[in-house]
XYZ file of C-alpha atoms in Angstrom:
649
model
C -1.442 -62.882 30.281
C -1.227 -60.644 27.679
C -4.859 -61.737 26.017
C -5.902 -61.272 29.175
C -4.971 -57.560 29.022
C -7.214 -57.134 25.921
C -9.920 -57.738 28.448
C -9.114 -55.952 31.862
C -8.133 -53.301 29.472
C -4.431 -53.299 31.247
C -2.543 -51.736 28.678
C 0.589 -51.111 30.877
C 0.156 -54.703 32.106
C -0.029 -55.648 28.337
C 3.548 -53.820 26.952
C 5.528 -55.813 29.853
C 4.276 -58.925 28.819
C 4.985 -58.306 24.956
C 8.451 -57.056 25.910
C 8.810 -60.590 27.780
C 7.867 -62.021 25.018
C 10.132 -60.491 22.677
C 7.015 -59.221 20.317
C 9.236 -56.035 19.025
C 6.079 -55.945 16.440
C 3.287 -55.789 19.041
C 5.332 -53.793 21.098
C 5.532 -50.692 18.052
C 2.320 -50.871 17.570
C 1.675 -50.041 21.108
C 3.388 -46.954 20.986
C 2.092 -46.192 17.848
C -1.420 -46.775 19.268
C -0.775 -43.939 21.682
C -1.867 -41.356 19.651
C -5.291 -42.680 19.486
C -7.699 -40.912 21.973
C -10.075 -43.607 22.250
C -8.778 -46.194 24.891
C -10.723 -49.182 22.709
C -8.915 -47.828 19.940
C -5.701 -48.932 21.490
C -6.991 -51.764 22.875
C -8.125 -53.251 19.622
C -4.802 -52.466 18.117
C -3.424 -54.937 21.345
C -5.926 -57.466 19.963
C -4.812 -57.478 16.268
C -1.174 -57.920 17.116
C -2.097 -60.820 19.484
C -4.553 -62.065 16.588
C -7.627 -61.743 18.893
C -9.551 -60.316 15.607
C -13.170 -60.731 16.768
C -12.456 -59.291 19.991
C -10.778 -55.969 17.646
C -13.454 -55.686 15.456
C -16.301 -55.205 18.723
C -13.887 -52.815 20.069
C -13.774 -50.363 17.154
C -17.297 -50.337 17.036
C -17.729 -49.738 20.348
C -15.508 -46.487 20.344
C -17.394 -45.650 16.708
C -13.691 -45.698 14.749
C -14.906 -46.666 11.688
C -11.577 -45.744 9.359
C -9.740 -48.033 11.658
C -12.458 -50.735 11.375
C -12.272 -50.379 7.505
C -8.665 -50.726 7.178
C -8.968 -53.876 9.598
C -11.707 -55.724 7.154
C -8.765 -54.631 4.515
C -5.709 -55.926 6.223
C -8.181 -59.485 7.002
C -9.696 -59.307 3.461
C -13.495 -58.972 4.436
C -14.206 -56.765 1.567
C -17.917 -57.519 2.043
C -18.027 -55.702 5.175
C -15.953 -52.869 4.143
C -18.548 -51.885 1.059
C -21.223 -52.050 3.954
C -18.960 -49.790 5.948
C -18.144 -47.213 3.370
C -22.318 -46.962 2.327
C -23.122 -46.937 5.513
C -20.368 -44.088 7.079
C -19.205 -42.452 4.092
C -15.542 -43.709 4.079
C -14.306 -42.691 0.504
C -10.441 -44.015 0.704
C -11.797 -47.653 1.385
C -14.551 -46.998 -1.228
C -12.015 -46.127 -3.822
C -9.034 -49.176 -2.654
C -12.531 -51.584 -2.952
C -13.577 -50.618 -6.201
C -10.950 -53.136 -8.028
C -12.624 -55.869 -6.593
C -16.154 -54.764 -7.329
C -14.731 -54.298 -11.083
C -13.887 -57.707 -11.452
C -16.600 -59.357 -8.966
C -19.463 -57.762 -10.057
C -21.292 -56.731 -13.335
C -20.283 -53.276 -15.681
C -24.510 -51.631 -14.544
C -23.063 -52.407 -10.487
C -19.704 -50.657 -11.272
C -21.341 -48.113 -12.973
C -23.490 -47.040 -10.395
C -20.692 -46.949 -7.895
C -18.325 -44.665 -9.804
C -21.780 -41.982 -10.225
C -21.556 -42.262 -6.601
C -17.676 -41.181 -6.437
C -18.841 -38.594 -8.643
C -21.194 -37.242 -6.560
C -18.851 -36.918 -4.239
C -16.073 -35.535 -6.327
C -13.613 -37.196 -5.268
C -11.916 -38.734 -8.592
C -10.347 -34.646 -8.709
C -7.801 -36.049 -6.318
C -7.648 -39.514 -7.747
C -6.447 -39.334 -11.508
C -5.489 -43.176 -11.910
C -9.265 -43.964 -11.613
C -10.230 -41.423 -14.637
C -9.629 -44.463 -16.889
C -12.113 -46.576 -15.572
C -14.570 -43.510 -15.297
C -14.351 -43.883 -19.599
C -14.548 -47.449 -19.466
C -17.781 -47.505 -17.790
C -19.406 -44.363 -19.518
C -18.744 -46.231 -22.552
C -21.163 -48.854 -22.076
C -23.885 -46.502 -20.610
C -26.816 -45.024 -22.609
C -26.607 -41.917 -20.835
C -23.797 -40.490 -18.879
C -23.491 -38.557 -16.356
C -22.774 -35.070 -17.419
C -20.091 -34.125 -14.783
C -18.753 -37.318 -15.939
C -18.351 -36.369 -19.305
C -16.673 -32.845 -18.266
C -14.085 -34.185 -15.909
C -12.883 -36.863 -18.355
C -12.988 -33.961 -20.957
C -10.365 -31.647 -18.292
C -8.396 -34.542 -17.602
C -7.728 -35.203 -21.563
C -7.046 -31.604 -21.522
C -4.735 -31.888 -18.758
C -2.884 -34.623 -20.791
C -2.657 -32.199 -24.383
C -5.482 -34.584 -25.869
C -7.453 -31.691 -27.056
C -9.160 -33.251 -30.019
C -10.732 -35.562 -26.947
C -11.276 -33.033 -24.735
C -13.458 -30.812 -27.399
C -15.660 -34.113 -28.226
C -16.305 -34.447 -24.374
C -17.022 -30.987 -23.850
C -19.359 -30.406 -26.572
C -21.334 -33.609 -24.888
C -21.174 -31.535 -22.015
C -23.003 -28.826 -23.647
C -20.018 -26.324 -22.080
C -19.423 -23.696 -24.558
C -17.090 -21.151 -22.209
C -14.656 -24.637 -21.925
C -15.012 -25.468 -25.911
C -14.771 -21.901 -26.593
C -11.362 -21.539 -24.255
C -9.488 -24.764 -25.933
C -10.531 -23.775 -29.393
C -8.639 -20.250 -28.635
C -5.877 -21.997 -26.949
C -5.706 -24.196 -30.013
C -5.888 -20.826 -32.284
C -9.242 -22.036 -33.935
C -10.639 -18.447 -33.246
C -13.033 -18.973 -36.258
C -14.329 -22.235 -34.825
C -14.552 -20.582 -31.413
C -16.859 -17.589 -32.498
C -19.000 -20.188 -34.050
C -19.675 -21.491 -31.040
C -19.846 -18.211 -29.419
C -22.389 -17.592 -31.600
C -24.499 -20.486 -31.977
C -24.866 -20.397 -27.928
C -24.680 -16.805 -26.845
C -22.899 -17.808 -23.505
C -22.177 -14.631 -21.996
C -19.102 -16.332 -20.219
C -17.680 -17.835 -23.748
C -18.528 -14.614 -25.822
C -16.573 -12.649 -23.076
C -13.392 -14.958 -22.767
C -13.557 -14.815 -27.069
C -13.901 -10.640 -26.672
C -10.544 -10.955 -24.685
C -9.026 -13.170 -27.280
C -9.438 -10.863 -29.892
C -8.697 -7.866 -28.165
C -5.309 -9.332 -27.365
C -5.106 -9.805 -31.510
C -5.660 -6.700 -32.234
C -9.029 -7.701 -34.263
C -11.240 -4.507 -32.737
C -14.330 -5.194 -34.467
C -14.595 -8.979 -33.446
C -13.950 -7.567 -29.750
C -16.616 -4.886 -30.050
C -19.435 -7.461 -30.886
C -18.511 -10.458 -28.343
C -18.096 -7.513 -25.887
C -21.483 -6.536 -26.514
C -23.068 -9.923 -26.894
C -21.441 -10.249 -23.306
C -23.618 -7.497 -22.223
C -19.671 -6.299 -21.121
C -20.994 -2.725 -22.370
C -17.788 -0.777 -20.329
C -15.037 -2.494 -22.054
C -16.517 -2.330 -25.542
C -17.312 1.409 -24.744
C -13.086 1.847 -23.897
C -12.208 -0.043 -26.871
C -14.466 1.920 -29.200
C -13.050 5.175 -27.378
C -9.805 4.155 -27.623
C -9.848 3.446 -30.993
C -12.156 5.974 -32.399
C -15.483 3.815 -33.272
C -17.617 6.837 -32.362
C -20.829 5.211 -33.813
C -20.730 2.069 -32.148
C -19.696 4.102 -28.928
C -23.419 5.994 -28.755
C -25.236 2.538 -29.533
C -22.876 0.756 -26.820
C -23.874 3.781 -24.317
C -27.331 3.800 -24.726
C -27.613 0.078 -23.719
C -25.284 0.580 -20.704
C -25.015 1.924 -17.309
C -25.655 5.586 -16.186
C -22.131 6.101 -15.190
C -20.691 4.295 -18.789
C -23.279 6.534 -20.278
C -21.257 9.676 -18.495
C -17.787 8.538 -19.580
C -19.365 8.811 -23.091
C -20.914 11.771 -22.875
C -17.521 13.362 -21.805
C -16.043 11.876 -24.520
C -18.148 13.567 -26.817
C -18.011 16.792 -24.667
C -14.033 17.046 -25.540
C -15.111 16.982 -29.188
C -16.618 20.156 -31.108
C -18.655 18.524 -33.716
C -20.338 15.915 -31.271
C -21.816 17.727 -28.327
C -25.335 16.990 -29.562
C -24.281 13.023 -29.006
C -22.966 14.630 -25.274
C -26.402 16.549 -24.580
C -28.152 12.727 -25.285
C -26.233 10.988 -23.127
C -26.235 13.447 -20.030
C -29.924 13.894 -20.578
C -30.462 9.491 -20.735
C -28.245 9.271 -17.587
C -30.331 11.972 -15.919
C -27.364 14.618 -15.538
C -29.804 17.555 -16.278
C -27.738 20.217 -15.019
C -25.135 19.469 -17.505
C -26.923 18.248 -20.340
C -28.867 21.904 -20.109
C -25.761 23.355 -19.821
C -24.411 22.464 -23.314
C -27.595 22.676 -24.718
C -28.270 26.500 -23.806
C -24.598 27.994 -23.700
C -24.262 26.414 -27.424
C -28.027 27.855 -28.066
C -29.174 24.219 -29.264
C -32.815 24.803 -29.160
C -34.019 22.176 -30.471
C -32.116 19.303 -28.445
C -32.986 21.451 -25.465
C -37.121 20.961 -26.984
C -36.120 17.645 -27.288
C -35.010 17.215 -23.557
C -37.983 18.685 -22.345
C -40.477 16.884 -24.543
C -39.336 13.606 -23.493
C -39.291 14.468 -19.692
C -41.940 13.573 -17.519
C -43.788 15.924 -15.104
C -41.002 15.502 -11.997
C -38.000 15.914 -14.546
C -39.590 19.045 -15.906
C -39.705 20.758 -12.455
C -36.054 19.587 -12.010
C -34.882 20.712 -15.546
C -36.488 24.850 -15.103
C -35.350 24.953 -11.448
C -31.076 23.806 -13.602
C -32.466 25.682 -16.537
C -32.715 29.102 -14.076
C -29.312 28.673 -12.713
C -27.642 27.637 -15.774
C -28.750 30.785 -17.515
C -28.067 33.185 -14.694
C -24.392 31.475 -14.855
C -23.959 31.428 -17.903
C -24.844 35.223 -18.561
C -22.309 36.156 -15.680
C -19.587 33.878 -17.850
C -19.903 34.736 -20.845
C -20.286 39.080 -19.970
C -17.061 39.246 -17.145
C -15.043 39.584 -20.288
C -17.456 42.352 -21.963
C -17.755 44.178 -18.041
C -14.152 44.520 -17.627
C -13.512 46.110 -21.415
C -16.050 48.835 -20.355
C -14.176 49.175 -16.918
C -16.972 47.862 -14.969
C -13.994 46.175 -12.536
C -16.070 46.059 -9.326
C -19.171 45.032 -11.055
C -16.515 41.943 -12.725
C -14.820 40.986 -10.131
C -17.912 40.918 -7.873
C -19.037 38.662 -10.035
C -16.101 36.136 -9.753
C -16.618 36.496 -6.062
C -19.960 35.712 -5.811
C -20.190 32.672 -8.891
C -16.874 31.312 -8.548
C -15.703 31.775 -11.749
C -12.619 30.356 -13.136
C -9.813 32.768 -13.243
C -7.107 32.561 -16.054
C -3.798 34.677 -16.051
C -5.121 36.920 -18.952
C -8.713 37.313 -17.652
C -6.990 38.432 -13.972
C -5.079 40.734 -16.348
C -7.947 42.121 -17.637
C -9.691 42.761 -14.495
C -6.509 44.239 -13.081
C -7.916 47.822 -12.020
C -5.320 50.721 -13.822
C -3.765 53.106 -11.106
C -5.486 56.417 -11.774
C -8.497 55.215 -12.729
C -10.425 55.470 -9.180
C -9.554 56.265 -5.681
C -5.965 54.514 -4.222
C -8.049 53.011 -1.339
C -10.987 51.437 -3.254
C -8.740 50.548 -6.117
C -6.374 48.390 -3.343
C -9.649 46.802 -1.731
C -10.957 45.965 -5.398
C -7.211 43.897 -6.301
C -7.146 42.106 -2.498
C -10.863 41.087 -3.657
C -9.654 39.974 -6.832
C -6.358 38.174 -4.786
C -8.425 36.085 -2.672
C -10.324 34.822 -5.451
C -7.287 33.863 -7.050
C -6.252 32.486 -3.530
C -9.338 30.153 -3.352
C -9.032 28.464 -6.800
C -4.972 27.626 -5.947
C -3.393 30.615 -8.360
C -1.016 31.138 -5.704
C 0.845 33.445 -8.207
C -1.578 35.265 -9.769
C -2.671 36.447 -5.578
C 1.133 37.468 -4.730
C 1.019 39.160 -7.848
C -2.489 41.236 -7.173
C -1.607 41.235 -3.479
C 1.616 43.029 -4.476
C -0.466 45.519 -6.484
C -2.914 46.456 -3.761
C 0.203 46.794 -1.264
C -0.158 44.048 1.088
C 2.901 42.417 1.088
C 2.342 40.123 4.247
C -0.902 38.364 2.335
C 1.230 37.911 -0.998
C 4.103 36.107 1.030
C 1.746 33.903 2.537
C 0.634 33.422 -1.083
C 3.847 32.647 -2.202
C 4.193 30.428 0.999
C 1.518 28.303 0.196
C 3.019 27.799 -3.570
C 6.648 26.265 -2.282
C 8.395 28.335 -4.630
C 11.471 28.719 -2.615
C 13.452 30.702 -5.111
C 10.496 33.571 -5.301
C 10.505 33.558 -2.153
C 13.759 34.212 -1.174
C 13.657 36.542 -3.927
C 10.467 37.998 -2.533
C 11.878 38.503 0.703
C 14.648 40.140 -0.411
C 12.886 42.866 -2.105
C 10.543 43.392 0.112
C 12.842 44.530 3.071
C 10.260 44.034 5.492
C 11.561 42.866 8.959
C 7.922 40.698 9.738
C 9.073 38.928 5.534
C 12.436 38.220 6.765
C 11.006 36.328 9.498
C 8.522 34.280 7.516
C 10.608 33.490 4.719
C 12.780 32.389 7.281
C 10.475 29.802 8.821
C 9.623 28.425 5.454
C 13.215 27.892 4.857
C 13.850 26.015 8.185
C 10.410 23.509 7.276
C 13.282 22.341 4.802
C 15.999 20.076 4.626
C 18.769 23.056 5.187
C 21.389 20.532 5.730
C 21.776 19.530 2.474
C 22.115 23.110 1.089
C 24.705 25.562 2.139
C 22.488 28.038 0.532
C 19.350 27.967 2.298
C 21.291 27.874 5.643
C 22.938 31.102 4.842
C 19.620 32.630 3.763
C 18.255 31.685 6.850
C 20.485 33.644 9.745
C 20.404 36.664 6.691
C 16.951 36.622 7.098
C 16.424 36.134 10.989
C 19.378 38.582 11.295
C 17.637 41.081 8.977
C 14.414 40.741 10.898
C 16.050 41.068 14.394
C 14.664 37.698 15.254
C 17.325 36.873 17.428
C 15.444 34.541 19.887
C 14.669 32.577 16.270
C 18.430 32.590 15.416
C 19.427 31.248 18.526
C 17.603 28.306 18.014
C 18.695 27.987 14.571
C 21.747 28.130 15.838
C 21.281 25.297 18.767
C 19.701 23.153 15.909
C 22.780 23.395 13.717
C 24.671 22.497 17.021
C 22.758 19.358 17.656
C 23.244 18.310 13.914
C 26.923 18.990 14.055
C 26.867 16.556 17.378
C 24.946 13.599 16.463
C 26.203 13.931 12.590
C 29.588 14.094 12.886
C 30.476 14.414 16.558
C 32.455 17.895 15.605
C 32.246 19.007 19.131
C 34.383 21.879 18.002
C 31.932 23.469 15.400
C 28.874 22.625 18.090
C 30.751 24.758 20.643
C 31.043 27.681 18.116
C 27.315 27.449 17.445
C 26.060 27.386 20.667
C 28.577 29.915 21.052
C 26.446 32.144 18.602
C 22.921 30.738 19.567
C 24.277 32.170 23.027
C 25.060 36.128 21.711
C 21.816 35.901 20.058
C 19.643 34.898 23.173
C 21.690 37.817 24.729
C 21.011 40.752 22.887
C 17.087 39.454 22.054
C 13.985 41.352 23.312
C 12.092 38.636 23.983
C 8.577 39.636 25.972
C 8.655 37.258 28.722
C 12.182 38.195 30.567
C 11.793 34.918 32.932
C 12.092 32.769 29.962
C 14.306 34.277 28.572
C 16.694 33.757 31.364
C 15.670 30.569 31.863
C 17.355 29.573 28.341
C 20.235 31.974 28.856
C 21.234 29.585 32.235
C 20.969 26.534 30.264
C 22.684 27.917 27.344
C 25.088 28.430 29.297
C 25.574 25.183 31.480
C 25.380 23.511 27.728
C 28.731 25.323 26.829
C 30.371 24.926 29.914
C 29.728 21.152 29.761
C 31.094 20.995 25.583
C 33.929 22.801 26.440
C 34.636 20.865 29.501
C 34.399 17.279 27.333
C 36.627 19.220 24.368
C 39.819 19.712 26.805
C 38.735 15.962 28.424
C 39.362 14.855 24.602
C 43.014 16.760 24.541
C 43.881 15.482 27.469
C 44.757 11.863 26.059
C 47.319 13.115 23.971
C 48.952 14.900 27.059
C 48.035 13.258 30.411
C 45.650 10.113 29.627
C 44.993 9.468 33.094
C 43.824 12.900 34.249
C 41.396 12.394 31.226
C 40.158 9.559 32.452
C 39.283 10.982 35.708
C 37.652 14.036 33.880
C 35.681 11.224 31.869
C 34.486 9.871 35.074
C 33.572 13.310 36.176
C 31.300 13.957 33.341
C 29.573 11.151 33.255
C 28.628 12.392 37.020
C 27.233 15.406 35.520
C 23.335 15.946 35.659
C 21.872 16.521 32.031
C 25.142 15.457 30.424
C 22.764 14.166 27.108
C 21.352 17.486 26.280
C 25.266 18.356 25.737
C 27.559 15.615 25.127
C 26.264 12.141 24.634
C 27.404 9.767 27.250
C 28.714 7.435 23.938
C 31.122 9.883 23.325
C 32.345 10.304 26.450
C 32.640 6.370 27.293
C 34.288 6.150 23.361
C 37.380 7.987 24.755
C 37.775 5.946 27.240
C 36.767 2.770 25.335
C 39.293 3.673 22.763
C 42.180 4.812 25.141
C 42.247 1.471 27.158
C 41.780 -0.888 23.689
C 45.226 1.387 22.271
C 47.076 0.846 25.762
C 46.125 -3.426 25.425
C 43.858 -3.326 28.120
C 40.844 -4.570 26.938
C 39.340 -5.793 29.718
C 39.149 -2.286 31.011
C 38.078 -1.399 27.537
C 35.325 -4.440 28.007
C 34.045 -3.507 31.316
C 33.630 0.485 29.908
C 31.600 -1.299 26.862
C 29.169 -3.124 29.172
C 28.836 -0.080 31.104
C 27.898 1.715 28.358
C 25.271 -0.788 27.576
C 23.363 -0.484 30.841
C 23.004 3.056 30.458
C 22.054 3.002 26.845
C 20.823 -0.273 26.117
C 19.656 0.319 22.845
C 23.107 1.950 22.084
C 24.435 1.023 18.406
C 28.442 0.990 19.710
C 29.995 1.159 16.292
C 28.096 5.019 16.457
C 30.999 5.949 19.212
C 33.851 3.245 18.699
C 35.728 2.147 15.600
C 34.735 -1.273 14.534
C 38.016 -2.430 14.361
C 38.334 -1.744 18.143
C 35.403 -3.174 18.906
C 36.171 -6.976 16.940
C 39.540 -6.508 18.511
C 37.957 -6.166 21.860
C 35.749 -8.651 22.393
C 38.174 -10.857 20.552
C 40.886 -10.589 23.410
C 38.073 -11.283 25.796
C 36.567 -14.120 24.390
C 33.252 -12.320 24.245
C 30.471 -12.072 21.253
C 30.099 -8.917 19.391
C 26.618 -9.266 20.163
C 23.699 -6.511 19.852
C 23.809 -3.038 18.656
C 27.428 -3.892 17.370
C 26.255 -3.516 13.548
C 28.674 -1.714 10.976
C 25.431 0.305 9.343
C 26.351 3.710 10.828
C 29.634 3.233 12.194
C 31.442 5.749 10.119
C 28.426 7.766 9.830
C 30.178 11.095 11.090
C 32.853 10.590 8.211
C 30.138 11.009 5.140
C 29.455 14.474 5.859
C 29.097 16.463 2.495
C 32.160 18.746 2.119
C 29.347 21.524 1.336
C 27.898 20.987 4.737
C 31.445 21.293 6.491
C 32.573 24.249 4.483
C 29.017 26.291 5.436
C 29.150 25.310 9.070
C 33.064 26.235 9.330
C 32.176 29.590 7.634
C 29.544 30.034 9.690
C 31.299 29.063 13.274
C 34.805 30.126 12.207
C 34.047 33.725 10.177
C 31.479 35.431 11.731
């Protein structure tokens, strides 16, 4: 019955007979035949369990499973048929398990033409057992393969033969490999022999590296260069001061290696002829005339121009023009201002951009009787802006200052960060519009952290009358003093203050004003109400608990009190009292408002474990200890400024 499954194709037919039969055997390989998606494919493996192997072998070709079919003509020892196979379909494993019987069945020129095959198809990478036959039959053949002779040569260097590996390699004809084991082996000599006898760029550039590493410059210079690796020798000669071999090196190399060069020699006095080369080779006119002309080289500036053709010449007189009006502006601003020529100078640095050093601002700096107050104050706020535009945020406060607009030099002294000069700045000044921008820049910073910049802050915004501003300093300091440290207390007296301030501000539009007065107000109301809920525990718990309840009714309760505080009294109240399923049921409450809620934030962690323990419930999410005691790191700077400011004003 069962053969006769092998031929209806019954497979489920086929597994109750082989269970009937007790064939545990055929019966694995059925399930392990499942995988297969061909149905022949499992049918065939029916057939070999049930010895039906002609039958197997038609049904693998049928469903064109030829690794299958090879391993049957294994498992039945027709290794004939398999070496047909694997020609035929490409099957290296069975190739590879076959060639031991081809080694002793047929003759060495056979064998020998099968492993070039493997080789071909480099496969004998993932096969090292075989490597030793690959010598054995290379041995006895005239002329070997050469990919052959290189893969036996890394395998021999895989094992530490080296001596070996060389002898192979230099068959090979593969310098970069001979060159890399002779420096591995420390033959450098040897290795620049061969460098040098085969000018492989690859070798001479691996050998450059070598001696680099050994400190041996020279060596590196010239494998570098026979490399044609022009940048590195170019930062080794710079870096070590070859300054001849650096202009040869340049001139063979890239425009942009030839402009690293060139500024090389630019930095140095005595080589800016070297510098005027090099720009002029990598076609940097501008600059090469540059050099030339300010340093009056004539005759490298002939030199230039007779060895331009027609289209560079055109370019080089339209540089040439500019470079020389530049250049006379430069070099006379100095000259200008020493005959008191100051508009004529500073127009100059206007118009040319010219760069502007502390003593050359100095020098330009117009003397206060010398011409009318008016002109003299538009002259310095000329000269300030160009200081402003080149980033001497200093040097503009300074000339600002002079020509008696304060408001431009604090925004100089803004855009510098120099918080101390300008807090000092401020304070001079005594200008209500300073106050209130010095002011601003302090509150872009981290105030918190510094007692001192929070008490320059309400000096200045008191100073300026910029009460509106306060107030909101004042609601910010509240906020802080809530989600910080939960000191309820020190909010109230802030808001307290931000309140007074919104009060007595002029503020243009009267309807918004108002408007923030109202909710100012409902914002106290609701802090104050939640700071006598808080007392109440100590006095009468359970009207505290119904006052909880009531705020949590409130509309807008978050923009006062967070709703974690308000369900940690009560959280903590029922855990002290034992009842902590009460305590449980506020917790998951809690949750569904605030999913996200992190409870150790609002509730001791101790209360929490001890919870959840007397429940029988997991800690589970947003439990965490990271910021549980969060409000008890406060700096004591932070607490002493905020008391001082709540408690003494």
């Amino acid at each position: 019955m069962a053969k006769m499954c092998v031929k209806t194709r019954r497979l489920d037919v086929a597994r109750v007979c082989l269970a009937n039969m007790g064939h545990a055997r055929g019966a694995r390989a059925m399930r392990e035949a499942e995988k297969e998606p061909e149905r022949d494919a499992r049918v065939a493996r029916l057939a070999i369990e049930l010895g039906m192997n002609e039958e197997a072998e038609v049904l693998l070709k049928n469903c064109q499973r030829f690794d299958l079919l090879n391993i049957f003509y294994q498992s039945t020892d027709q290794w004939g048929k398999v070496g047909n196979c694997c020609e035929r379909y490409l099957l290296l494993l069975s190739r590879l398990r076959l060639q031991p019987k081809i080694q002793n069945s047929f003759h060495t020129p056979y064998a020998v033409t099968y492993v070039e095959k493997e080789i071909k198809l480099h496969f004998f990478l993932k096969i090292p057992q075989t490597y030793a036959k690959c010598l054995r039959y290379s041995t006895n053949v005239p002329k070997p393969p050469r990919k052959l002779r290189k893969w036996w040569a890394q395998y021999m260097e895989s094992t530490g033969e080296m001596d070996v590996a060389l002898k192979f390699y230099q068959q090979a004809a593969d310098p970069l490999s001979l060159v890399r084991v002779y420096c591995y082996c420390g033959n450098l000599d040897k290795a620049a022999e061969v460098a040098n006898e085969t000018g492989d760029r690859a070798a001479c550039y691996h050998l450059a590296r070598q001696f680099e590493n050994n400190d041996e410059i020279k060596q590196a210079i010239h494998f570098f260069t026979r490399a044609m690796a022009f940048g590195n020798a170019i930062r080794i000669c710079k870096e070590h001061g070859f300054e001849d071999q650096l202009m040869n090196l340049a001139l063979l190399s890239t425009p942009n290696d030839m402009i690293e060069a060139a500024r090389h020699y630019e930095d140095r006095p005595d080589t800016l002829d070297k510098a005027v080369m090099l720009y002029h080779k990598a076609g940097h006119f501008s600059r090469a005339l540059g050099i030339a002309v300010l340093l009056n080289m004539l005759l490298v500036f002939v030199g230039i121009m007779w060895h331009s053709n027609r289209n560079e010449i055109r370019n080089v007189i339209k540089e040439l023009f500019v470079i020389l009006k530049q250049s006379r502006y430069k070099d006379h601003i100095c000259p200008i201002a020493v005959v008191k020529k100051y508009a004529e100078a500073i127009s100059i640095c206007s118009s040319h951009d010219v760069r502007l050093t502390e003593d050359l601002v100095e020098k330009l700096t117009i003397p206060k009787d010398f011409m009318d107050q008016h002109q003299r104050e538009r002259l310095l706020s000329k000269l300030a802006g160009c200081c402003m535009n080149q980033g001497e945020y200093h040097l503009a406060c300074k000339k600002y200052t002079q020509a008696g607009d304060k408001e431009k030099a604090m925004r100089a002294l803004l855009k510098s960060g120099d918080t101390e000069k300008i807090i000092f700045f401020a304070g001079v000044s005594r200008m209500r519009n300073l106050y209130v921008m010095a002011a601003n820049y302090l509150q872009s910073l981290d105030w918190r952290k510094d007692p001192e910049i929070m008490k320059n802050i309400i000096s200045f915004y008191t100073k300026g009358r910029a009460l509106d501003s306060l107030a909101g300093f004042y609601d910010a300091c509240a906020q802080v003093e809530i989600d910080e440290y939960q000191n309820y207390e020190k909010a109230m007296g802030a808001l307290t203050e931000a309140f007074k301030c919104l009060t007595k501000a002029k503020m243009a539009n009267k309807q918004q004003q108002e408007s923030k007065i109202t909710e100012l107000k409902s914002r106290i109301a609701l802090v104050k109400k939640f700071i006598q809920t808080r007392r109440l525990f100590d006095s009468d718990p359970q009207e505290g608990i119904k006052q909880c309840h009531a705020l949590l009714g409130e509309q807008d309760l978050e923009s006062s009190v967070r709703f974690g505080d308000v369900y940690g009294l009560l959280i903590e109240y029922c855990a002290s009292q034992g009842n902590h399923e009460k305590a449980y049921h506020y917790i998951q409450e809690l949750r569904a408002r605030m999913p996200n809620v992190t409870l150790s934030y609002f509730v001791n962690m101790k209360t929490l474990e001890a919870v959840h323990r007397s429940v029988r419930a997991p800690l589970g999410r947003g439990v965490g200890n990271g910021d549980a005691d969060k409000s008890k790191l406060g700096e004591e700077s932070e607490e002493e400024v905020m008391e001082e400011l709540y408690d003494g004003e």
